[in-house]
Amino acid sequence: LAHQSIDWASTYHLDSARGNILRPFQRYLSGNILEIGSGCGAISRYLGECRGTVLSLEGSVRRAQITASRTRDLDNVTVLAERFDDFQTDQRFNVITLIGVLEYASAFGANEHPALHMLKRAHDLLRPDGRLFIAIENQLGLKYFAGAAEDHVGVPMYGIEGRYSKGQVQTFGRKQLEQLIAAAGFDHSEFLYPAPDYKLPHSIITESGFESASFDAAALAWQSAKKDPQLPKATTFNLERTWPVVINNGLGAALANSFLVAASRSAEPAVPANVLAYHYNTSRMPAFCKLSRFVQTPAGIEVQHEPLRPESGPLQGE
């Protein structure tokens, strides 16, 4: 599939790096999983390989067919061509995912408060100990100040200026998103920050990573900046130089390009408090793809490496 990724659209729908967005939560990806909005199955494939029982919803019949084809050898994945608003079930799920979906609530939902309604429905479909994982662009992401077009309407500054109208795709800033999640009934929401954004994340920084004085979170942010295929040819300022200034002034969370959120009724953190960041290399041959985890220990910051495919065995030199 990687050889067929010739432009942004095909890269977004086919690239296996899409699955990186859920890797920090891999220990939860078992039991019954509801994926809302499978697209062409990039994340469906990853969820299926985690061995949970996956139900993937997709409103587009054509995309549902692609997801079904992509997961045809995984008996634990079922694909249903149906909109979330029309979906009815008595089943309750251990995990529900909204990856690049919540922003479309206004475009496809008839409710007066569509994003809140979507979150409430997800809340009601979860088991009491279940978790909702959300990935969405930050309306106030730094790259949008630098001139990157709003992802869904293709107009620079559109989201920053709050030009969204009723019935249109809409993203949110950190405070507004946190309030929506709380209003939907979730007692706890844990924010992580993918870089360059949630679509093809190379790194994922935690709150602890931004807050740690001894960890250089800015290095992960600025080194990922130019790996974003959606950036314009010329930005209004140099993102690589700006990220360290932003993070050193405590604005990394507010200006992250995307949010990754774990929402639940449980106070148990989805990511251990001592984890500062994750970095993924998925561009090599499968045997050499690896995760690097940055962990705060009493002796200092430890970098832990492990293969993304455990059957590949230990990494050379470790």
PDB file of N, CA and C in Angstrom, residues 87-173:
ATOM      1  N   PHE A  87     -26.943   4.196  13.974  1.00  0.00           N
ATOM      2  CA  PHE A  87     -26.486   2.938  14.573  1.00  0.00           C
ATOM      3  C   PHE A  87     -27.226   2.672  15.881  1.00  0.00           C
ATOM      4  N   GLN A  88     -27.794   1.492  16.010  1.00  0.00           N
ATOM      5  CA  GLN A  88     -28.517   1.088  17.208  1.00  0.00           C
ATOM      6  C   GLN A  88     -28.000  -0.272  17.676  1.00  0.00           C
ATOM      7  N   THR A  89     -27.718  -0.385  18.965  1.00  0.00           N
ATOM      8  CA  THR A  89     -27.254  -1.653  19.514  1.00  0.00           C
ATOM      9  C   THR A  89     -27.482  -1.674  21.021  1.00  0.00           C
ATOM     10  N   ASP A  90     -27.638  -2.872  21.571  1.00  0.00           N
ATOM     11  CA  ASP A  90     -27.707  -3.050  23.019  1.00  0.00           C
ATOM     12  C   ASP A  90     -26.339  -3.379  23.604  1.00  0.00           C
ATOM     13  N   GLN A  91     -25.365  -3.578  22.723  1.00  0.00           N
ATOM     14  CA  GLN A  91     -24.021  -3.939  23.163  1.00  0.00           C
ATOM     15  C   GLN A  91     -23.335  -2.736  23.803  1.00  0.00           C
ATOM     16  N   ARG A  92     -22.463  -2.996  24.773  1.00  0.00           N
ATOM     17  CA  ARG A  92     -21.642  -1.954  25.368  1.00  0.00           C
ATOM     18  C   ARG A  92     -20.179  -2.318  25.148  1.00  0.00           C
ATOM     19  N   PHE A  93     -19.348  -1.302  24.962  1.00  0.00           N
ATOM     20  CA  PHE A  93     -17.996  -1.515  24.459  1.00  0.00           C
ATOM     21  C   PHE A  93     -16.941  -1.150  25.498  1.00  0.00           C
ATOM     22  N   ASN A  94     -15.810  -1.857  25.424  1.00  0.00           N
ATOM     23  CA  ASN A  94     -14.661  -1.532  26.272  1.00  0.00           C
ATOM     24  C   ASN A  94     -13.950  -0.277  25.788  1.00  0.00           C
ATOM     25  N   VAL A  95     -13.925  -0.118  24.469  1.00  0.00           N
ATOM     26  CA  VAL A  95     -13.228   1.015  23.848  1.00  0.00           C
ATOM     27  C   VAL A  95     -14.053   1.529  22.678  1.00  0.00           C
ATOM     28  N   ILE A  96     -14.120   2.850  22.562  1.00  0.00           N
ATOM     29  CA  ILE A  96     -14.702   3.493  21.382  1.00  0.00           C
ATOM     30  C   ILE A  96     -13.683   4.494  20.866  1.00  0.00           C
ATOM     31  N   THR A  97     -13.526   4.577  19.548  1.00  0.00           N
ATOM     32  CA  THR A  97     -12.579   5.531  18.968  1.00  0.00           C
ATOM     33  C   THR A  97     -13.301   6.542  18.080  1.00  0.00           C
ATOM     34  N   LEU A  98     -12.861   7.783  18.185  1.00  0.00           N
ATOM     35  CA  LEU A  98     -13.296   8.871  17.306  1.00  0.00           C
ATOM     36  C   LEU A  98     -12.029   9.524  16.767  1.00  0.00           C
ATOM     37  N   ILE A  99     -11.446   8.925  15.762  1.00  0.00           N
ATOM     38  CA  ILE A  99     -10.179   9.415  15.206  1.00  0.00           C
ATOM     39  C   ILE A  99     -10.483  10.217  13.949  1.00  0.00           C
ATOM     40  N   GLY A 100     -10.371  11.538  14.054  1.00  0.00           N
ATOM     41  CA  GLY A 100     -10.691  12.395  12.916  1.00  0.00           C
ATOM     42  C   GLY A 100     -12.163  12.374  12.567  1.00  0.00           C
ATOM     43  N   VAL A 101     -13.023  12.249  13.577  1.00  0.00           N
ATOM     44  CA  VAL A 101     -14.462  12.096  13.344  1.00  0.00           C
ATOM     45  C   VAL A 101     -15.289  13.169  14.051  1.00  0.00           C
ATOM     46  N   LEU A 102     -14.907  13.528  15.273  1.00  0.00           N
ATOM     47  CA  LEU A 102     -15.722  14.456  16.062  1.00  0.00           C
ATOM     48  C   LEU A 102     -15.957  15.775  15.337  1.00  0.00           C
ATOM     49  N   GLU A 103     -14.978  16.239  14.577  1.00  0.00           N
ATOM     50  CA  GLU A 103     -15.123  17.508  13.861  1.00  0.00           C
ATOM     51  C   GLU A 103     -16.217  17.463  12.796  1.00  0.00           C
ATOM     52  N   TYR A 104     -16.597  16.253  12.361  1.00  0.00           N
ATOM     53  CA  TYR A 104     -17.634  16.111  11.338  1.00  0.00           C
ATOM     54  C   TYR A 104     -19.044  16.016  11.929  1.00  0.00           C
ATOM     55  N   ALA A 105     -19.167  16.067  13.249  1.00  0.00           N
ATOM     56  CA  ALA A 105     -20.479  15.932  13.880  1.00  0.00           C
ATOM     57  C   ALA A 105     -21.457  16.978  13.361  1.00  0.00           C
ATOM     58  N   SER A 106     -20.986  18.218  13.184  1.00  0.00           N
ATOM     59  CA  SER A 106     -21.869  19.295  12.714  1.00  0.00           C
ATOM     60  C   SER A 106     -22.320  19.070  11.278  1.00  0.00           C
ATOM     61  N   ALA A 107     -21.475  18.445  10.470  1.00  0.00           N
ATOM     62  CA  ALA A 107     -21.791  18.264   9.052  1.00  0.00           C
ATOM     63  C   ALA A 107     -22.787  17.136   8.822  1.00  0.00           C
ATOM     64  N   PHE A 108     -22.789  16.128   9.718  1.00  0.00           N
ATOM     65  CA  PHE A 108     -23.625  14.955   9.480  1.00  0.00           C
ATOM     66  C   PHE A 108     -24.706  14.746  10.530  1.00  0.00           C
ATOM     67  N   GLY A 109     -24.641  15.479  11.639  1.00  0.00           N
ATOM     68  CA  GLY A 109     -25.625  15.299  12.699  1.00  0.00           C
ATOM     69  C   GLY A 109     -26.719  16.349  12.648  1.00  0.00           C
ATOM     70  N   ALA A 110     -27.938  15.947  12.978  1.00  0.00           N
ATOM     71  CA  ALA A 110     -29.082  16.866  12.940  1.00  0.00           C
ATOM     72  C   ALA A 110     -29.361  17.488  14.297  1.00  0.00           C
ATOM     73  N   ASN A 111     -28.670  17.044  15.346  1.00  0.00           N
ATOM     74  CA  ASN A 111     -28.905  17.561  16.685  1.00  0.00           C
ATOM     75  C   ASN A 111     -28.488  19.027  16.782  1.00  0.00           C
ATOM     76  N   GLU A 112     -29.117  19.756  17.703  1.00  0.00           N
ATOM     77  CA  GLU A 112     -28.798  21.181  17.861  1.00  0.00           C
ATOM     78  C   GLU A 112     -27.355  21.387  18.318  1.00  0.00           C
ATOM     79  N   HIS A 113     -26.840  20.458  19.132  1.00  0.00           N
ATOM     80  CA  HIS A 113     -25.452  20.514  19.594  1.00  0.00           C
ATOM     81  C   HIS A 113     -24.761  19.217  19.154  1.00  0.00           C
ATOM     82  N   PRO A 114     -24.389  19.117  17.893  1.00  0.00           N
ATOM     83  CA  PRO A 114     -23.980  17.836  17.315  1.00  0.00           C
ATOM     84  C   PRO A 114     -22.741  17.211  17.944  1.00  0.00           C
ATOM     85  N   ALA A 115     -21.703  18.003  18.228  1.00  0.00           N
ATOM     86  CA  ALA A 115     -20.486  17.426  18.808  1.00  0.00           C
ATOM     87  C   ALA A 115     -20.767  16.877  20.205  1.00  0.00           C
ATOM     88  N   LEU A 116     -21.513  17.628  21.007  1.00  0.00           N
ATOM     89  CA  LEU A 116     -21.881  17.166  22.342  1.00  0.00           C
ATOM     90  C   LEU A 116     -22.755  15.920  22.255  1.00  0.00           C
ATOM     91  N   HIS A 117     -23.680  15.917  21.316  1.00  0.00           N
ATOM     92  CA  HIS A 117     -24.566  14.755  21.132  1.00  0.00           C
ATOM     93  C   HIS A 117     -23.756  13.518  20.766  1.00  0.00           C
ATOM     94  N   MET A 118     -22.774  13.664  19.883  1.00  0.00           N
ATOM     95  CA  MET A 118     -21.931  12.528  19.493  1.00  0.00           C
ATOM     96  C   MET A 118     -21.169  11.990  20.701  1.00  0.00           C
ATOM     97  N   LEU A 119     -20.622  12.881  21.505  1.00  0.00           N
ATOM     98  CA  LEU A 119     -19.867  12.455  22.685  1.00  0.00           C
ATOM     99  C   LEU A 119     -20.770  11.773  23.710  1.00  0.00           C
ATOM    100  N   LYS A 120     -21.989  12.285  23.882  1.00  0.00           N
ATOM    101  CA  LYS A 120     -22.932  11.664  24.813  1.00  0.00           C
ATOM    102  C   LYS A 120     -23.320  10.261  24.353  1.00  0.00           C
ATOM    103  N   ARG A 121     -23.532  10.093  23.049  1.00  0.00           N
ATOM    104  CA  ARG A 121     -23.870   8.764  22.523  1.00  0.00           C
ATOM    105  C   ARG A 121     -22.718   7.797  22.744  1.00  0.00           C
ATOM    106  N   ALA A 122     -21.495   8.268  22.519  1.00  0.00           N
ATOM    107  CA  ALA A 122     -20.326   7.423  22.756  1.00  0.00           C
ATOM    108  C   ALA A 122     -20.243   7.054  24.234  1.00  0.00           C
ATOM    109  N   HIS A 123     -20.487   8.021  25.109  1.00  0.00           N
ATOM    110  CA  HIS A 123     -20.476   7.769  26.548  1.00  0.00           C
ATOM    111  C   HIS A 123     -21.468   6.679  26.922  1.00  0.00           C
ATOM    112  N   ASP A 124     -22.662   6.745  26.360  1.00  0.00           N
ATOM    113  CA  ASP A 124     -23.716   5.786  26.703  1.00  0.00           C
ATOM    114  C   ASP A 124     -23.442   4.389  26.155  1.00  0.00           C
ATOM    115  N   LEU A 125     -22.606   4.291  25.109  1.00  0.00           N
ATOM    116  CA  LEU A 125     -22.293   2.987  24.519  1.00  0.00           C
ATOM    117  C   LEU A 125     -21.087   2.313  25.175  1.00  0.00           C
ATOM    118  N   LEU A 126     -20.438   3.027  26.093  1.00  0.00           N
ATOM    119  CA  LEU A 126     -19.283   2.461  26.785  1.00  0.00           C
ATOM    120  C   LEU A 126     -19.706   1.689  28.029  1.00  0.00           C
ATOM    121  N   ARG A 127     -18.942   0.686  28.360  1.00  0.00           N
ATOM    122  CA  ARG A 127     -19.089   0.036  29.652  1.00  0.00           C
ATOM    123  C   ARG A 127     -18.619   1.011  30.739  1.00  0.00           C
ATOM    124  N   PRO A 128     -19.032   0.812  31.991  1.00  0.00           N
ATOM    125  CA  PRO A 128     -18.643   1.756  33.050  1.00  0.00           C
ATOM    126  C   PRO A 128     -17.138   1.975  33.160  1.00  0.00           C
ATOM    127  N   ASP A 129     -16.354   0.935  32.867  1.00  0.00           N
ATOM    128  CA  ASP A 129     -14.899   1.062  32.939  1.00  0.00           C
ATOM    129  C   ASP A 129     -14.272   1.287  31.558  1.00  0.00           C
ATOM    130  N   GLY A 130     -15.101   1.616  30.563  1.00  0.00           N
ATOM    131  CA  GLY A 130     -14.608   1.780  29.196  1.00  0.00           C
ATOM    132  C   GLY A 130     -13.924   3.116  28.968  1.00  0.00           C
ATOM    133  N   ARG A 131     -13.267   3.231  27.812  1.00  0.00           N
ATOM    134  CA  ARG A 131     -12.535   4.455  27.469  1.00  0.00           C
ATOM    135  C   ARG A 131     -12.861   4.883  26.045  1.00  0.00           C
ATOM    136  N   LEU A 132     -12.951   6.194  25.897  1.00  0.00           N
ATOM    137  CA  LEU A 132     -13.144   6.810  24.588  1.00  0.00           C
ATOM    138  C   LEU A 132     -11.845   7.483  24.181  1.00  0.00           C
ATOM    139  N   PHE A 133     -11.353   7.163  22.986  1.00  0.00           N
ATOM    140  CA  PHE A 133     -10.139   7.782  22.468  1.00  0.00           C
ATOM    141  C   PHE A 133     -10.504   8.703  21.302  1.00  0.00           C
ATOM    142  N   ILE A 134     -10.098   9.964  21.412  1.00  0.00           N
ATOM    143  CA  ILE A 134     -10.436  10.999  20.430  1.00  0.00           C
ATOM    144  C   ILE A 134      -9.150  11.571  19.861  1.00  0.00           C
ATOM    145  N   ALA A 135      -9.113  11.760  18.548  1.00  0.00           N
ATOM    146  CA  ALA A 135      -8.034  12.512  17.916  1.00  0.00           C
ATOM    147  C   ALA A 135      -8.670  13.555  17.007  1.00  0.00           C
ATOM    148  N   ILE A 136      -8.184  14.789  17.117  1.00  0.00           N
ATOM    149  CA  ILE A 136      -8.797  15.892  16.375  1.00  0.00           C
ATOM    150  C   ILE A 136      -7.784  17.032  16.239  1.00  0.00           C
ATOM    151  N   GLU A 137      -7.899  17.805  15.183  1.00  0.00           N
ATOM    152  CA  GLU A 137      -7.053  18.979  15.016  1.00  0.00           C
ATOM    153  C   GLU A 137      -7.354  20.019  16.098  1.00  0.00           C
ATOM    154  N   ASN A 138      -6.344  20.770  16.471  1.00  0.00           N
ATOM    155  CA  ASN A 138      -6.521  21.904  17.378  1.00  0.00           C
ATOM    156  C   ASN A 138      -6.874  23.133  16.549  1.00  0.00           C
ATOM    157  N   GLN A 139      -8.008  23.743  16.827  1.00  0.00           N
ATOM    158  CA  GLN A 139      -8.418  24.952  16.115  1.00  0.00           C
ATOM    159  C   GLN A 139      -7.340  26.027  16.175  1.00  0.00           C
ATOM    160  N   LEU A 140      -6.531  26.024  17.255  1.00  0.00           N
ATOM    161  CA  LEU A 140      -5.502  27.041  17.465  1.00  0.00           C
ATOM    162  C   LEU A 140      -4.102  26.450  17.351  1.00  0.00           C
ATOM    163  N   GLY A 141      -3.951  25.424  16.511  1.00  0.00           N
ATOM    164  CA  GLY A 141      -2.643  24.807  16.325  1.00  0.00           C
ATOM    165  C   GLY A 141      -1.634  25.767  15.722  1.00  0.00           C
ATOM    166  N   LEU A 142      -0.368  25.626  16.126  1.00  0.00           N
ATOM    167  CA  LEU A 142       0.673  26.562  15.696  1.00  0.00           C
ATOM    168  C   LEU A 142       0.822  26.611  14.181  1.00  0.00           C
ATOM    169  N   LYS A 143       0.675  25.467  13.520  1.00  0.00           N
ATOM    170  CA  LYS A 143       0.879  25.471  12.066  1.00  0.00           C
ATOM    171  C   LYS A 143      -0.173  26.310  11.348  1.00  0.00           C
ATOM    172  N   TYR A 144      -1.358  26.464  11.961  1.00  0.00           N
ATOM    173  CA  TYR A 144      -2.405  27.282  11.336  1.00  0.00           C
ATOM    174  C   TYR A 144      -2.078  28.768  11.467  1.00  0.00           C
ATOM    175  N   PHE A 145      -1.435  29.152  12.549  1.00  0.00           N
ATOM    176  CA  PHE A 145      -0.940  30.533  12.657  1.00  0.00           C
ATOM    177  C   PHE A 145       0.159  30.784  11.629  1.00  0.00           C
ATOM    178  N   ALA A 146       0.899  29.711  11.276  1.00  0.00           N
ATOM    179  CA  ALA A 146       1.993  29.839  10.307  1.00  0.00           C
ATOM    180  C   ALA A 146       1.498  29.833   8.861  1.00  0.00           C
ATOM    181  N   GLY A 147       0.190  29.715   8.655  1.00  0.00           N
ATOM    182  CA  GLY A 147      -0.356  29.798   7.299  1.00  0.00           C
ATOM    183  C   GLY A 147      -0.890  28.519   6.719  1.00  0.00           C
ATOM    184  N   ALA A 148      -0.830  27.401   7.464  1.00  0.00           N
ATOM    185  CA  ALA A 148      -1.420  26.158   6.961  1.00  0.00           C
ATOM    186  C   ALA A 148      -2.927  26.326   6.852  1.00  0.00           C
ATOM    187  N   ALA A 149      -3.503  25.815   5.779  1.00  0.00           N
ATOM    188  CA  ALA A 149      -4.943  25.941   5.570  1.00  0.00           C
ATOM    189  C   ALA A 149      -5.717  25.105   6.581  1.00  0.00           C
ATOM    190  N   GLU A 150      -6.887  25.579   6.971  1.00  0.00           N
ATOM    191  CA  GLU A 150      -7.785  24.767   7.791  1.00  0.00           C
ATOM    192  C   GLU A 150      -8.040  23.471   7.032  1.00  0.00           C
ATOM    193  N   ASP A 151      -7.940  22.345   7.713  1.00  0.00           N
ATOM    194  CA  ASP A 151      -7.876  21.045   7.039  1.00  0.00           C
ATOM    195  C   ASP A 151      -9.105  20.713   6.207  1.00  0.00           C
ATOM    196  N   HIS A 152     -10.259  21.203   6.592  1.00  0.00           N
ATOM    197  CA  HIS A 152     -11.496  20.738   5.978  1.00  0.00           C
ATOM    198  C   HIS A 152     -12.076  21.696   4.949  1.00  0.00           C
ATOM    199  N   VAL A 153     -11.799  22.987   5.091  1.00  0.00           N
ATOM    200  CA  VAL A 153     -12.300  23.952   4.104  1.00  0.00           C
ATOM    201  C   VAL A 153     -11.187  24.489   3.218  1.00  0.00           C
ATOM    202  N   GLY A 154      -9.922  24.221   3.597  1.00  0.00           N
ATOM    203  CA  GLY A 154      -8.790  24.593   2.756  1.00  0.00           C
ATOM    204  C   GLY A 154      -8.482  26.076   2.716  1.00  0.00           C
ATOM    205  N   VAL A 155      -8.937  26.826   3.740  1.00  0.00           N
ATOM    206  CA  VAL A 155      -8.725  28.276   3.772  1.00  0.00           C
ATOM    207  C   VAL A 155      -7.858  28.624   4.974  1.00  0.00           C
ATOM    208  N   PRO A 156      -6.720  29.325   4.763  1.00  0.00           N
ATOM    209  CA  PRO A 156      -5.884  29.723   5.899  1.00  0.00           C
ATOM    210  C   PRO A 156      -6.634  30.631   6.866  1.00  0.00           C
ATOM    211  N   MET A 157      -6.351  30.492   8.149  1.00  0.00           N
ATOM    212  CA  MET A 157      -6.886  31.320   9.245  1.00  0.00           C
ATOM    213  C   MET A 157      -8.379  31.103   9.494  1.00  0.00           C
ATOM    214  N   TYR A 158      -9.001  30.186   8.787  1.00  0.00           N
ATOM    215  CA  TYR A 158     -10.448  29.988   8.889  1.00  0.00           C
ATOM    216  C   TYR A 158     -10.852  29.577  10.305  1.00  0.00           C
ATOM    217  N   GLY A 159     -10.151  28.582  10.855  1.00  0.00           N
ATOM    218  CA  GLY A 159     -10.465  28.129  12.202  1.00  0.00           C
ATOM    219  C   GLY A 159     -10.041  29.135  13.249  1.00  0.00           C
ATOM    220  N   ILE A 160      -8.845  29.699  13.089  1.00  0.00           N
ATOM    221  CA  ILE A 160      -8.334  30.671  14.055  1.00  0.00           C
ATOM    222  C   ILE A 160      -9.278  31.858  14.190  1.00  0.00           C
ATOM    223  N   GLU A 161      -9.873  32.279  13.092  1.00  0.00           N
ATOM    224  CA  GLU A 161     -10.792  33.416  13.112  1.00  0.00           C
ATOM    225  C   GLU A 161     -12.216  33.008  13.491  1.00  0.00           C
ATOM    226  N   GLY A 162     -12.438  31.717  13.754  1.00  0.00           N
ATOM    227  CA  GLY A 162     -13.748  31.257  14.185  1.00  0.00           C
ATOM    228  C   GLY A 162     -14.838  31.465  13.156  1.00  0.00           C
ATOM    229  N   ARG A 163     -14.540  31.177  11.901  1.00  0.00           N
ATOM    230  CA  ARG A 163     -15.509  31.420  10.829  1.00  0.00           C
ATOM    231  C   ARG A 163     -16.467  30.235  10.602  1.00  0.00           C
ATOM    232  N   TYR A 164     -16.395  29.219  11.428  1.00  0.00           N
ATOM    233  CA  TYR A 164     -17.273  28.064  11.253  1.00  0.00           C
ATOM    234  C   TYR A 164     -18.742  28.481  11.358  1.00  0.00           C
ATOM    235  N   SER A 165     -19.560  27.903  10.496  1.00  0.00           N
ATOM    236  CA  SER A 165     -20.996  28.170  10.533  1.00  0.00           C
ATOM    237  C   SER A 165     -21.743  26.870  10.818  1.00  0.00           C
ATOM    238  N   LYS A 166     -23.011  26.968  11.136  1.00  0.00           N
ATOM    239  CA  LYS A 166     -23.814  25.810  11.480  1.00  0.00           C
ATOM    240  C   LYS A 166     -23.845  24.823  10.309  1.00  0.00           C
ATOM    241  N   GLY A 167     -23.690  23.549  10.615  1.00  0.00           N
ATOM    242  CA  GLY A 167     -23.706  22.520   9.587  1.00  0.00           C
ATOM    243  C   GLY A 167     -22.371  22.310   8.915  1.00  0.00           C
ATOM    244  N   GLN A 168     -21.332  22.987   9.403  1.00  0.00           N
ATOM    245  CA  GLN A 168     -20.009  22.886   8.787  1.00  0.00           C
ATOM    246  C   GLN A 168     -19.074  22.112   9.708  1.00  0.00           C
ATOM    247  N   VAL A 169     -18.099  21.443   9.112  1.00  0.00           N
ATOM    248  CA  VAL A 169     -17.075  20.769   9.896  1.00  0.00           C
ATOM    249  C   VAL A 169     -16.419  21.783  10.831  1.00  0.00           C
ATOM    250  N   GLN A 170     -16.156  21.387  12.078  1.00  0.00           N
ATOM    251  CA  GLN A 170     -15.623  22.335  13.059  1.00  0.00           C
ATOM    252  C   GLN A 170     -14.641  21.663  14.001  1.00  0.00           C
ATOM    253  N   THR A 171     -13.493  22.309  14.199  1.00  0.00           N
ATOM    254  CA  THR A 171     -12.526  21.853  15.195  1.00  0.00           C
ATOM    255  C   THR A 171     -12.623  22.742  16.433  1.00  0.00           C
ATOM    256  N   PHE A 172     -11.880  22.375  17.485  1.00  0.00           N
ATOM    257  CA  PHE A 172     -12.002  23.061  18.768  1.00  0.00           C
ATOM    258  C   PHE A 172     -10.627  23.322  19.369  1.00  0.00           C
ATOM    259  N   GLY A 173     -10.542  24.338  20.233  1.00  0.00           N
ATOM    260  CA  GLY A 173      -9.360  24.560  21.039  1.00  0.00           C
ATOM    261  C   GLY A 173      -9.392  23.674  22.274  1.00  0.00           C
TER     262      GLY A 173
END
